[in-house]
Amino acid sequence: MKSFVSVTDFINHYNNRQTIPSSVSITINGNEHVFRRTSTHNRDLITKRMFDSYQFVEDENYGLGIELTVNYYRYFEMKVILEAYFSFYHDKETLFLSPIYFYDKFICDGEFEQYINAISDSLEKWTGLKWVNMNRATNAFNDIRQSAYLNAQKDLAYELPFHIYGDEESSIVTRFIDLKRKDKWKINEEGESRYFSESLEVPDYW
């Protein structure tokens, strides 16, 4: 099991990676938290699908503790973390959220100031993290989340040619690359792939 000294270290390590292992250890404010993955991922989902979502539950309090979600966006050969956040259900209907990262920005304490009336002091004392009661602030982080999804799509579309070809100028090499890509991604004559035929939408849930 790989250990990380902070959530920042964890995000930086797995950003642009293909997958996350079944268990990770993250130190949060001096305390180690072990998370076990509860989501399942086949090879097709990991290596080709546009959206890949990882869910973890804190090992110590399995089923009752902190949950960790990491959502990826893929555009052909490029894959980035769209968002990562902790969640905690006080009961079946009361969700507390502690966002870590939205592409490509880490969340700082100042981002929570506008939700001051929905902050949980008790959870902050317990974990050292800031938590927002989403029942009291139903639209919390919606704007920054929406921007993350839009910017990820724009940036990857722009960066993809440089990622694939680099400074390659040989027409023979580029044709060979294009043929391999056409087969891998099932690209049709219009240059469209069935893997990316739908638009990436922000989920209406956390």
Coordinates of N, CA and C in Angstrom, one line a residue, residues 7 9 15 20 40 52 54 63 65 70 74 85 97 99 117 124 127 145-147 161-162 186 196 202:
V7 N -2.8 15.2 1.3 CA -3.8 15.0 0.2 C -3.2 15.6 -1.1
D9 N 0.0 15.7 -2.0 CA 0.9 14.6 -2.5 C 0.1 13.5 -3.2
N15 N -2.6 12.3 -10.5 CA -3.0 13.0 -11.6 C -2.3 12.6 -12.9
I20 N -5.9 4.1 -9.8 CA -5.5 4.2 -8.4 C -5.6 2.8 -7.8
T40 N -15.3 -0.7 -8.7 CA -14.6 -1.7 -9.5 C -14.4 -1.1 -10.9
D52 N -14.1 8.1 -15.4 CA -13.7 7.0 -14.6 C -13.7 7.5 -13.1
Y54 N -13.6 6.8 -9.0 CA -13.0 6.0 -7.9 C -13.6 6.4 -6.6
G63 N -17.8 1.7 6.2 CA -19.2 1.9 6.1 C -19.7 3.0 6.9
G65 N -17.2 5.7 8.1 CA -16.2 6.7 8.2 C -16.2 7.6 7.0
V70 N -12.6 10.2 -6.3 CA -11.7 10.8 -7.2 C -12.3 10.5 -8.6
R74 N -11.0 11.5 -19.3 CA -10.1 11.1 -20.4 C -10.6 11.7 -21.7
Y85 N -12.7 14.7 -3.6 CA -13.3 15.3 -2.4 C -13.6 14.2 -1.4
L97 N -19.5 17.7 3.0 CA -18.5 17.6 1.9 C -17.3 18.5 2.2
P99 N -14.2 19.4 -0.2 CA -13.5 19.3 -1.4 C -12.0 19.4 -1.3
N117 N -21.9 29.7 7.3 CA -23.1 29.3 8.1 C -23.4 27.8 8.0
E124 N -14.6 19.5 11.8 CA -13.2 20.2 11.6 C -12.3 19.8 12.8
T127 N -11.3 16.0 12.2 CA -10.5 15.6 11.1 C -9.4 16.7 10.8
R145 N -16.9 23.8 -9.7 CA -17.0 22.5 -10.3 C -17.4 22.6 -11.7
Q146 N -18.3 23.4 -12.1 CA -18.7 23.6 -13.5 C -17.5 24.1 -14.3
S147 N -16.8 25.0 -13.8 CA -15.6 25.6 -14.5 C -14.5 24.5 -14.7
P161 N -2.8 17.2 -29.5 CA -1.8 17.1 -30.6 C -0.4 17.1 -30.1
F162 N -0.1 18.0 -29.2 CA 1.3 18.1 -28.7 C 1.6 16.8 -27.9
K186 N -11.4 3.6 -32.4 CA -12.6 3.4 -33.3 C -13.0 4.7 -33.9
F196 N -16.0 9.0 -27.2 CA -16.2 10.4 -26.8 C -17.4 11.0 -27.5
V202 N -21.5 17.8 -15.8 CA -21.3 17.8 -14.3 C -22.4 17.0 -13.7

